[in-house]
CSV table of C-alpha atoms and ligand atoms in Angstrom, one decimal:
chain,number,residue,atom,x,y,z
W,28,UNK,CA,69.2,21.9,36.3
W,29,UNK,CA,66.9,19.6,34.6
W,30,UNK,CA,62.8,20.5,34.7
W,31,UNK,CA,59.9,18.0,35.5
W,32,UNK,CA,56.9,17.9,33.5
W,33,UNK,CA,54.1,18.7,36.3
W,34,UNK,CA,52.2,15.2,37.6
W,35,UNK,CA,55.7,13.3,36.7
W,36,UNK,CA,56.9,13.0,40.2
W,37,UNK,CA,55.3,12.5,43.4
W,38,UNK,CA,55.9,15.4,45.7
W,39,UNK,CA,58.8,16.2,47.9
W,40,UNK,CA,57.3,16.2,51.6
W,41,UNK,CA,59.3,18.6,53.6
W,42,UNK,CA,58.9,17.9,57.2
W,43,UNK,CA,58.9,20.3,60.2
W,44,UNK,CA,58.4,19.5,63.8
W,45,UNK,CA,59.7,22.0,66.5
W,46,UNK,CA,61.0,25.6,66.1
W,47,UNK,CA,64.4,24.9,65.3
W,48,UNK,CA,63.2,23.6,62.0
W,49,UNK,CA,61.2,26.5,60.7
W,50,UNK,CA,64.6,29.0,59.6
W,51,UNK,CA,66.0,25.5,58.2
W,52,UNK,CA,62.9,24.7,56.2
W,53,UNK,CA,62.2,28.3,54.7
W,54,UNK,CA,64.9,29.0,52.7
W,55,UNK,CA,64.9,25.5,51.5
W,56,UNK,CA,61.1,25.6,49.8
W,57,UNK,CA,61.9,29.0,48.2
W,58,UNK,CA,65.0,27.8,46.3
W,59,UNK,CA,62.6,24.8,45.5
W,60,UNK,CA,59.6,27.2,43.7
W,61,UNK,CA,62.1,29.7,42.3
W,62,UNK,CA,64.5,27.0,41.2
W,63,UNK,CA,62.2,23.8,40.4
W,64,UNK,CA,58.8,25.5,40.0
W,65,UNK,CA,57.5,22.1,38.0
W,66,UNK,CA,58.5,19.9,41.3
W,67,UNK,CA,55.5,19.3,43.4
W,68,UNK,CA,56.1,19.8,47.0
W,69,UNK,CA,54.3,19.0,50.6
W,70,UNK,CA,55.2,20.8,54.1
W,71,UNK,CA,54.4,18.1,56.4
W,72,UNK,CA,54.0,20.1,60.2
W,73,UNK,CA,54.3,17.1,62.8
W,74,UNK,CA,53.2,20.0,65.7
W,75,UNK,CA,55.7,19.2,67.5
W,76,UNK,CA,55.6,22.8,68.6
W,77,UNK,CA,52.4,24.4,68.4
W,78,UNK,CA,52.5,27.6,70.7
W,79,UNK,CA,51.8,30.8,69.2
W,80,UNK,CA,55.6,31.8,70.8
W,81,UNK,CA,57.1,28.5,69.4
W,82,UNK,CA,55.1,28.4,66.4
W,83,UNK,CA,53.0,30.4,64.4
W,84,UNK,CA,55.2,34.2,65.3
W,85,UNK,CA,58.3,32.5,63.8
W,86,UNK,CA,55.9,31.2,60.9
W,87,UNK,CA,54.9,34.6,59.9
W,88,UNK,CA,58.9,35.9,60.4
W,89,UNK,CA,60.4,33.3,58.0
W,90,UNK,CA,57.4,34.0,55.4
W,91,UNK,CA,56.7,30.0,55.7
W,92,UNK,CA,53.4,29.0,53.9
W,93,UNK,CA,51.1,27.3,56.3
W,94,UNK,CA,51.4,23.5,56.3
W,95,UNK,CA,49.8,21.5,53.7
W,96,UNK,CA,49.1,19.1,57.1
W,97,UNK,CA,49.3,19.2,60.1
W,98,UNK,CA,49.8,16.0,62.4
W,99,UNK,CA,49.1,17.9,65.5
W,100,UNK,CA,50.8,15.5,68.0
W,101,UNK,CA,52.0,17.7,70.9
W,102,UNK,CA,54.1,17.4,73.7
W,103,UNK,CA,54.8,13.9,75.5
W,104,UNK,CA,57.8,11.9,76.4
W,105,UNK,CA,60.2,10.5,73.9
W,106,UNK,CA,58.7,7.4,73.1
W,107,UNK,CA,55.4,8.9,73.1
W,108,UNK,CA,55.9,12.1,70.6
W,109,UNK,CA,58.1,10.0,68.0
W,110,UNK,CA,55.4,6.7,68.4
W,111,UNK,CA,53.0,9.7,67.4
W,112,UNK,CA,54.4,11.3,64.6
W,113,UNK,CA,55.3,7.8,63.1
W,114,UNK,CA,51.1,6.7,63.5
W,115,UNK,CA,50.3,10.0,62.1
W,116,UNK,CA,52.7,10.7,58.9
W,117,UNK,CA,52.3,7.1,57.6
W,118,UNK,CA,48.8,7.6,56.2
W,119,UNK,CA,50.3,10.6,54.7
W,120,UNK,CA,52.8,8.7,53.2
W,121,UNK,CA,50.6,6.2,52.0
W,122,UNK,CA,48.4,8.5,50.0
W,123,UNK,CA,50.8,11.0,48.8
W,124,UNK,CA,53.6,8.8,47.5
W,125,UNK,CA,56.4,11.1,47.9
W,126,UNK,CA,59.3,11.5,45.2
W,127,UNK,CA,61.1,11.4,48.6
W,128,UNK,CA,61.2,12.6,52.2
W,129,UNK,CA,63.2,15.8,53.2
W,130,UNK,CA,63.5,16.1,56.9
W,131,UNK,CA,66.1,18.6,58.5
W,132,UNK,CA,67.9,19.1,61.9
W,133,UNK,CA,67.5,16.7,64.7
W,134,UNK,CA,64.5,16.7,66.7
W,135,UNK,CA,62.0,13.9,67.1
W,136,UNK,CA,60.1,14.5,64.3
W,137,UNK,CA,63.3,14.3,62.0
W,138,UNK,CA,63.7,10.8,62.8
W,139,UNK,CA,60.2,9.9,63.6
W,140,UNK,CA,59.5,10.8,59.8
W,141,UNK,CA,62.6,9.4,58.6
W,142,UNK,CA,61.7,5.8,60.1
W,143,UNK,CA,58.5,5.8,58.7
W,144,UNK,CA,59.8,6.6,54.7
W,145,UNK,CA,62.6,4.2,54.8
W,146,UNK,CA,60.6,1.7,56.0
W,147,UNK,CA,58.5,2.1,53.1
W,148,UNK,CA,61.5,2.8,50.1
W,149,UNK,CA,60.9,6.2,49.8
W,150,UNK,CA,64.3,8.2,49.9
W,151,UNK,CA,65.1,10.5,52.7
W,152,UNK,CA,67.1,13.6,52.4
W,153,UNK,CA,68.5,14.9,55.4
W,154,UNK,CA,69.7,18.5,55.5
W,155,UNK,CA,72.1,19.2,58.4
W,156,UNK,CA,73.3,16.0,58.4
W,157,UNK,CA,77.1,14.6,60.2
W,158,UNK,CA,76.9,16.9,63.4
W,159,UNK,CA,78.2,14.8,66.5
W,160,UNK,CA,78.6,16.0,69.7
W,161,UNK,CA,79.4,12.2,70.8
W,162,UNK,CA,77.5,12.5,73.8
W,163,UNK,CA,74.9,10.1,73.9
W,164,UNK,CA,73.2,11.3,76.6
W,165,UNK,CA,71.5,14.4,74.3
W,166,UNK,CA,68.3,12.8,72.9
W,167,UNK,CA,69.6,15.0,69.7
W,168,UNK,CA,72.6,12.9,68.9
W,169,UNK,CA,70.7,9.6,68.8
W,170,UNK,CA,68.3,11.2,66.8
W,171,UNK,CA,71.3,12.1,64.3
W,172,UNK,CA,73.4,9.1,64.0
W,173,UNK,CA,69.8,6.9,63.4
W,174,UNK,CA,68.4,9.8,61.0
W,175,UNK,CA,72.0,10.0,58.7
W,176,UNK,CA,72.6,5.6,59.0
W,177,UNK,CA,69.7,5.6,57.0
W,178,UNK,CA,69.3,8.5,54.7
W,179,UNK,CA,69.5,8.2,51.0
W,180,UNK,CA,71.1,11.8,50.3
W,181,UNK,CA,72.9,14.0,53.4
W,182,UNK,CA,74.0,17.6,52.9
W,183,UNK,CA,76.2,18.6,55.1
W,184,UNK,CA,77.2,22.3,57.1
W,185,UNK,CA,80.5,22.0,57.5
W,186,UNK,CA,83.3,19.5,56.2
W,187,UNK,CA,84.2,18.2,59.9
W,188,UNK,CA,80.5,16.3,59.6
W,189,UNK,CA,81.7,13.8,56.3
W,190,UNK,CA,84.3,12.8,59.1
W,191,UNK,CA,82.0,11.7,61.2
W,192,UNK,CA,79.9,10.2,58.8
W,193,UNK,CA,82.7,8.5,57.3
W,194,UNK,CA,84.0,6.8,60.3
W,195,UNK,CA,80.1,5.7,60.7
W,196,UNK,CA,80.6,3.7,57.4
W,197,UNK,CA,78.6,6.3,55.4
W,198,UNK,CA,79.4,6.2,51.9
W,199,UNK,CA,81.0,9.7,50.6
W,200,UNK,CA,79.0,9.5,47.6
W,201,UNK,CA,75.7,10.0,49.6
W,202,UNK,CA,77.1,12.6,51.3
W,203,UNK,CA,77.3,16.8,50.0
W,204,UNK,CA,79.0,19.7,51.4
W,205,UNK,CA,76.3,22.5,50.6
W,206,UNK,CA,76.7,25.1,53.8
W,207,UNK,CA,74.3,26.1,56.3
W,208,UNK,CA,70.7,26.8,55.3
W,209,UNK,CA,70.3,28.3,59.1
W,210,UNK,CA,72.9,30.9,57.6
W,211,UNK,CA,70.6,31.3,54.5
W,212,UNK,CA,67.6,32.5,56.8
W,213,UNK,CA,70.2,34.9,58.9
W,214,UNK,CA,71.6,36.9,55.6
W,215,UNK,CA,68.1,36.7,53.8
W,216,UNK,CA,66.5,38.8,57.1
W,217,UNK,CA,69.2,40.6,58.8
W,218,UNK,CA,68.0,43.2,56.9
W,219,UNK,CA,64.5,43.4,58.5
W,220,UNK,CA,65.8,42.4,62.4
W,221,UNK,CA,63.9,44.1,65.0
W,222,UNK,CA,65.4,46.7,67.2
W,223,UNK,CA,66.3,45.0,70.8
W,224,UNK,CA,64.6,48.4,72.3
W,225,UNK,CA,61.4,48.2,70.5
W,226,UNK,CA,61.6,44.4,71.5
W,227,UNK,CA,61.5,45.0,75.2
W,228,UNK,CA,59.0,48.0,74.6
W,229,UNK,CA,56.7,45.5,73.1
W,230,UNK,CA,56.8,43.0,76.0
W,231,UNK,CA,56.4,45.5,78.5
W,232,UNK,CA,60.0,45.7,79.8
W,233,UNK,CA,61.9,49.0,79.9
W,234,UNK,CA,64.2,49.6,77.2
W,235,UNK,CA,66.2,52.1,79.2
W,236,UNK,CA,67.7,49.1,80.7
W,237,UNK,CA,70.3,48.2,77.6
W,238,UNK,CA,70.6,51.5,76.2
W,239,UNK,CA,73.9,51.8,78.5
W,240,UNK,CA,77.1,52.1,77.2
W,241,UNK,CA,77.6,48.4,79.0
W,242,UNK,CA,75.0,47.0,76.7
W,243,UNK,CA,73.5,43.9,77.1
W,244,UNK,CA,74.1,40.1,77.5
W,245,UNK,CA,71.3,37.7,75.7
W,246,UNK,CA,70.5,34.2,77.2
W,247,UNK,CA,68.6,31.2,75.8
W,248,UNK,CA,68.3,27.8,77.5
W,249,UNK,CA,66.8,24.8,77.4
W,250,UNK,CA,69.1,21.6,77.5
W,251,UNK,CA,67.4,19.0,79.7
W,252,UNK,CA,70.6,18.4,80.6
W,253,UNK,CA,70.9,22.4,81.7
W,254,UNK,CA,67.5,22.7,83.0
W,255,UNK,CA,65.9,19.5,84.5
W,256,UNK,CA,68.4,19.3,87.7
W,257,UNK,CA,67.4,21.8,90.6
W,258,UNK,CA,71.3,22.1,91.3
W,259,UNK,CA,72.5,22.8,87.9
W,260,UNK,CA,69.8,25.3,86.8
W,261,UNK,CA,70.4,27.4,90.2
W,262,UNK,CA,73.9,27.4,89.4
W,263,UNK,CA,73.7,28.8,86.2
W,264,UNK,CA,70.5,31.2,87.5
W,265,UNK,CA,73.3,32.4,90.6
W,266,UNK,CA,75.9,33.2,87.6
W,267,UNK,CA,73.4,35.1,85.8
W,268,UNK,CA,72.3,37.0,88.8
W,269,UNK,CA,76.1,38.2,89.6
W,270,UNK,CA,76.7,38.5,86.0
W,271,UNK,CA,73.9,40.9,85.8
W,272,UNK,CA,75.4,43.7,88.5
W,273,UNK,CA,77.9,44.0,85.9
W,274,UNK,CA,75.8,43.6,82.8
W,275,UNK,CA,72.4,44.0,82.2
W,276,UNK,CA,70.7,40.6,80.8
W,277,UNK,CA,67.7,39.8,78.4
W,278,UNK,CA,66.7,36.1,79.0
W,279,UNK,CA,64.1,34.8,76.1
W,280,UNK,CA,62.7,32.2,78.6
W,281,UNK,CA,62.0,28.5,76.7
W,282,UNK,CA,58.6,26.6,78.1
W,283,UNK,CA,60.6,24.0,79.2
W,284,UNK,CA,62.8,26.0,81.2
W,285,UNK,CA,60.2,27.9,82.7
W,286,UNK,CA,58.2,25.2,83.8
W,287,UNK,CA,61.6,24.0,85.9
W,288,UNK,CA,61.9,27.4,87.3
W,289,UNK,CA,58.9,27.4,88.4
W,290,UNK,CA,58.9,23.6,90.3
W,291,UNK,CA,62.1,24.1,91.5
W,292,UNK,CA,60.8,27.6,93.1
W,293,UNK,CA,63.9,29.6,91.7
W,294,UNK,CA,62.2,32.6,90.4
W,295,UNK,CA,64.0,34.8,93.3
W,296,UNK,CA,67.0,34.7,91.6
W,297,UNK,CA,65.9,36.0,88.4
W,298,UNK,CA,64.1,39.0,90.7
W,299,UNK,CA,66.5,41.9,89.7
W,300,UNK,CA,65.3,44.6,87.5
W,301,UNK,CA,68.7,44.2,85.7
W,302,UNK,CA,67.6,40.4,84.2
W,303,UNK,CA,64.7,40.8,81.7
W,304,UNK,CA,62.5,38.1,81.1
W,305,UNK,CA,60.7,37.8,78.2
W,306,UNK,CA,58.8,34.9,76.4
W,307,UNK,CA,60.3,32.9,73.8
W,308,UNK,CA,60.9,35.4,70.9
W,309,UNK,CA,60.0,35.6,67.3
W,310,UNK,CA,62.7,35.4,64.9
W,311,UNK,CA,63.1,38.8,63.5
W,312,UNK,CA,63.6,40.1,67.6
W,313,UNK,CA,65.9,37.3,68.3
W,314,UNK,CA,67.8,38.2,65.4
W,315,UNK,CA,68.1,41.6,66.5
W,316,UNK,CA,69.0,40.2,69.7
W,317,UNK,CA,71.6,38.8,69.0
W,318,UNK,CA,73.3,41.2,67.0
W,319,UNK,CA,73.1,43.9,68.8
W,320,UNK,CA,74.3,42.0,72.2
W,321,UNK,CA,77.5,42.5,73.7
W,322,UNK,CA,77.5,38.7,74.3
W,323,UNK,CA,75.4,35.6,74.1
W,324,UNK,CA,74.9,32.6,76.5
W,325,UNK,CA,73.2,30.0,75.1
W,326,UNK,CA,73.1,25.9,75.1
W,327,UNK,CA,71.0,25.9,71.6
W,328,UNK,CA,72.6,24.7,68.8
W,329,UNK,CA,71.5,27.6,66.5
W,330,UNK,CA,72.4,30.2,68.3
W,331,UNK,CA,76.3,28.9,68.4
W,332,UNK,CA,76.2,29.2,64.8
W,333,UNK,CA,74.0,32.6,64.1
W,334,UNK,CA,76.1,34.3,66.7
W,335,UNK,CA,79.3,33.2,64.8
W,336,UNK,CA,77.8,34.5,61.4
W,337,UNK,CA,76.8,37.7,63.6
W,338,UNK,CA,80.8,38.3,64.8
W,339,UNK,CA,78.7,38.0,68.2
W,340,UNK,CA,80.7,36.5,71.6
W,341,UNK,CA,79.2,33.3,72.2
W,342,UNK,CA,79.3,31.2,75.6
W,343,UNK,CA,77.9,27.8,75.2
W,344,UNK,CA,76.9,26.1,78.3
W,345,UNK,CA,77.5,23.0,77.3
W,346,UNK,CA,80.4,20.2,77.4
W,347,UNK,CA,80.6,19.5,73.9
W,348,UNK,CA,79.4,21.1,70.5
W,349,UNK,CA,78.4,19.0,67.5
W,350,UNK,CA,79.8,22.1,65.4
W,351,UNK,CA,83.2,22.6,66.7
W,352,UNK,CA,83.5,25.2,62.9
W,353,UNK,CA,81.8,27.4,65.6
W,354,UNK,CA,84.8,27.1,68.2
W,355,UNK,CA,87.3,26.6,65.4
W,356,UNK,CA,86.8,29.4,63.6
W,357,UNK,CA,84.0,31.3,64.9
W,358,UNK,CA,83.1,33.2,68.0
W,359,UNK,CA,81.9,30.1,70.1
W,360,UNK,CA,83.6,29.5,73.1
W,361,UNK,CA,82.2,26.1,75.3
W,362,UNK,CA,82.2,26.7,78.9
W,363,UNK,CA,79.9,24.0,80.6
W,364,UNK,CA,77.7,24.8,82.9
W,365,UNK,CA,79.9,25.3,86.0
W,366,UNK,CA,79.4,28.6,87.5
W,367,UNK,CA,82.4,30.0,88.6
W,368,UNK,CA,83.3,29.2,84.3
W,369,UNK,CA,80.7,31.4,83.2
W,370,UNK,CA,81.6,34.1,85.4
W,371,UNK,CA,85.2,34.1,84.7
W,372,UNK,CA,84.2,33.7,81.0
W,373,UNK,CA,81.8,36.2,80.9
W,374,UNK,CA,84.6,38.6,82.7
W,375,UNK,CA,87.0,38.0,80.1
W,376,UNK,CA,84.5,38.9,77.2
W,377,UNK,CA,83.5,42.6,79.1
W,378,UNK,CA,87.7,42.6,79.7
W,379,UNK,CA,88.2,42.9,75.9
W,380,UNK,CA,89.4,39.2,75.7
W,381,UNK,CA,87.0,37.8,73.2
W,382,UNK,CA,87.3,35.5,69.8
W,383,UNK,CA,86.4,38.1,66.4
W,384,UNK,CA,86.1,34.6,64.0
W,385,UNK,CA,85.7,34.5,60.5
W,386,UNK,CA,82.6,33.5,58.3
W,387,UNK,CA,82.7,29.3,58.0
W,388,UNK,CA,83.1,28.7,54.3
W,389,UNK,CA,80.2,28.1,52.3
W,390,UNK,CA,78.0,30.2,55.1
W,391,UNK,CA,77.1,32.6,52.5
W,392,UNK,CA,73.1,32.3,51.9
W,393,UNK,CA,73.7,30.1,49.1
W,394,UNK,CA,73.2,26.6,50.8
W,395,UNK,CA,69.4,26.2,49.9
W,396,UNK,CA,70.2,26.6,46.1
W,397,UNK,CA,73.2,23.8,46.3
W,398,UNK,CA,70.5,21.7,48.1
W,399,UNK,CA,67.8,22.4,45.2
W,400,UNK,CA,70.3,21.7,42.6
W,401,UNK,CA,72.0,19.1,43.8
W,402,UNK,CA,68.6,17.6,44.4
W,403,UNK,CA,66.8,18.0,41.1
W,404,UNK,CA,70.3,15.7,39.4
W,405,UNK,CA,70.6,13.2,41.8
W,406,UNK,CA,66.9,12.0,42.4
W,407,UNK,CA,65.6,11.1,39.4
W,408,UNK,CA,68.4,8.9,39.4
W,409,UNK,CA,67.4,8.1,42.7
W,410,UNK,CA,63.8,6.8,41.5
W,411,UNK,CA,65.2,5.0,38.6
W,412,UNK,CA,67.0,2.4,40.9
W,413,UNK,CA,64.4,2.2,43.6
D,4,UD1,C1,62.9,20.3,71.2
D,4,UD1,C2,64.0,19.5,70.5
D,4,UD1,C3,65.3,20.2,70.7
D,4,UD1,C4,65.2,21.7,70.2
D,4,UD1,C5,64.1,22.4,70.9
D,4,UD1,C6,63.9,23.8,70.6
D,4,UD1,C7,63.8,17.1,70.5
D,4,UD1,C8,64.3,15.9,71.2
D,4,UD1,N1,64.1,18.2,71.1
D,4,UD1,O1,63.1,20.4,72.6
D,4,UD1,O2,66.3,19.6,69.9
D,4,UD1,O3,66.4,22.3,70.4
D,4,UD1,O4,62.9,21.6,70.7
D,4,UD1,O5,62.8,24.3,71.3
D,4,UD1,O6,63.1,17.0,69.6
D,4,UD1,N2,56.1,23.2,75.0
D,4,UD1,C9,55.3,24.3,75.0
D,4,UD1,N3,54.9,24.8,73.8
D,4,UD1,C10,55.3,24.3,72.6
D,4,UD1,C11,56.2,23.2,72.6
D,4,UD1,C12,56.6,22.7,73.9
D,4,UD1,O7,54.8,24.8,76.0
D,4,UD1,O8,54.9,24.8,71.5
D,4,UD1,C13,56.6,22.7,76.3
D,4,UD1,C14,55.9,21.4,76.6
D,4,UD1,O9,55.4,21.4,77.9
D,4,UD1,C15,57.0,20.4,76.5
D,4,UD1,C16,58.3,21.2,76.7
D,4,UD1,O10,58.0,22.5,76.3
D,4,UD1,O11,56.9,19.3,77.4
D,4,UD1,C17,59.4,20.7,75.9
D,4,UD1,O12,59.0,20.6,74.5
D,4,UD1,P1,59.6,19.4,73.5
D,4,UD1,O13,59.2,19.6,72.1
D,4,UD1,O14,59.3,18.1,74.1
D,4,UD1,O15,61.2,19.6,73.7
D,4,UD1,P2,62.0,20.9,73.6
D,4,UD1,O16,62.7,21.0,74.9
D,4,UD1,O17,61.3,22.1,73.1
């Protein structure tokens, strides 16, 4: 590990944007104080999120310091919320003079910020880097394959991504297997996960509901491609309804989706006192959640991979998975979004049918101090050739 002399460097920016950053981003900055105390550093908030449910609850459960800045650019389309965070971060950019950029994930923000400190020769590091679902319809995947052509130093989760990378012409010397720092922020708080009954107490629901010996079945979703289309979301909403006589169901209801039930008027099929509905969730309940739940459906990309470090059954409503490791060797099982699939799927989880998996290897909490390390060798390198 080698030390900085403090005022040496200019600071590492660490972006955020939306909520699947935050557990990404927390372990990350703690290996950087405990490991490089001398290395200045900068969290960058684009506000892509910026609910008190999407935001500031999972703040205070991750133990992230407040932003340094805040760019505050909201909701909007695609073209909008990236054009934003570009206009916004540059000035940023311009007066702080980052050592380099570290963005993680694959929102807009991550490539939004990425764009801007390429274009300007300042190094990006991209943690999660190599997922492909190779479905180019998924506004994630283009933001991946642009964020990783053009990132200095890419860390990888599992070894399936320098695959992908490679056969994207991606030099292997840019790129380093380090593990998941999602998994980092799972091991670090299992420990302080809320009960699932004190959850629904909380939000007003009765906890009497999962305390069967059935337990309970946990669903999160939010894929445009899941929720924009009045005849797929009631299909999946008339799965979850029969699903439901059978097993009880906690659904942690996304804005997005919401707002879809909503305009497409399907709140009568969610009207049984056997699906709860509760907002989105803080981190410390969904953990809980999750481990405690008989079985998870889910088309988030985090969830595939908490549930598989959780030994949890996990239905993905989706077509593809940009981390098969989950399939391969964890408890993930994809089953689209057809919903006659779910049900039979679901039926042969409660039948006794479903996958145990194993841990993925280098899943063990240790992924933020590989990053840190790895970091503090290659970038003053880095600086030295720029
Ligand atoms: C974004 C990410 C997605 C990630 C997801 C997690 C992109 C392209 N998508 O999708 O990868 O899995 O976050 O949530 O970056 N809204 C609120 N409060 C908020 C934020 C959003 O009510 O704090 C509402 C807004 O009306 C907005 C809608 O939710 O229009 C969708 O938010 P947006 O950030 O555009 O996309 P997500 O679907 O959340």
């Amino acid at each position: 590990m080698s030390a900085y002399r403090r005022g040496e460097l200019g600071p590492v920016v660490c972006v955020v944007g939306a909520r699947p950053n935050f557990m990404k981003m927390a372990p990350i900055l703690r290996a950087l104080a405990a490991r490089q105390p001398t290395l200045p550093t900068l969290l960058v908030h684009t506000g892509q999120h910026y609910d008190r449910d999407m935001n500031d609850r999972l703040f205070e459960d991750l133990r992230l310091p407040l932003p340094d800045i805040n760019l505050e650019v909201g909701s909007g389309s695609h073209a909008v919320q990236t054009a934003e965070v570009m206009r916004r971060f540059e000035p940023v950019v311009d007066e702080r003079q980052p050592s380099c950029v570290l963005v993680v994930g694959d929102v807009n923000s991550t490539l939004a910020c990425t764009l801007v400190a390429v274009k300007k020769g300042i190094p990006v590091v991209h943690v999660e880097a190599g997922l492909r679902s190779y479905d180019r319809s998924m506004p994630e995947e283009v933001n991946r394959v642009l964020t990783d052509q053009v990132a200095d130093r890419l860390y990888t989760t599992e070894r399936s991504a320098a695959d992908n990378l490679a056969r994207e012409g991606i030099a292997a010397d840019r790129v380093h297997f380090v593990g998941n720092v999602m998994i980092d922020s799972l091991l670090d708080n299992r420990p302080l996960a809320r009960a699932p009954a004190a959850t629904l107490g909380a939000a007003g629901a009765d906890p009497e509901l999962i305390a069967g010996p059935a337990g309970y079945g946990l669903i999160t979703l939010h894929r445009p491609s899941n929720v924009d289309k009045v005849a797929v979301l009631a299909a999946i909403l008339g799965a979850l309804r029969d699903i439901s006589a059978t097993l009880p169901l906690v659904f942690a209801l996304h804005p997005r989706t919401r707002k879809s039930i909503e305009g497409f008027a399907l709140w009568p099929l969610l009207d049984t006192r056997r699906i709860v509905v509760l907002p989105p969730q803080g981190y410390l309940e969904m953990l809980g959640l999750m481990a405690n739940a008989r079985l998870v459906l889910t088309d988030s990309g985090g969830v595939q991979e908490e549930t598989t470090a959780l030994g949890v059954p996990c239905l993905t409503l989706r077509e593809n998975t940009e981390r098969p490791i989950t399939v391969e060797q964890g408890t993930n099982t994809l089953v689209g979004n057809d919903g006659a699939a779910i049900r039979r799927e679901v039926a042969a989880i409660l039948a006794g049918r479903s996958k145990s998996g194993c841990l993925p290897e280098r899943w063990d909490g240790r992924a933020a101090e590989r990053i840190v390390d790895d970091l503090a060798s290659w970038l003053p390198g880095r600086l030295a050739v720029a």
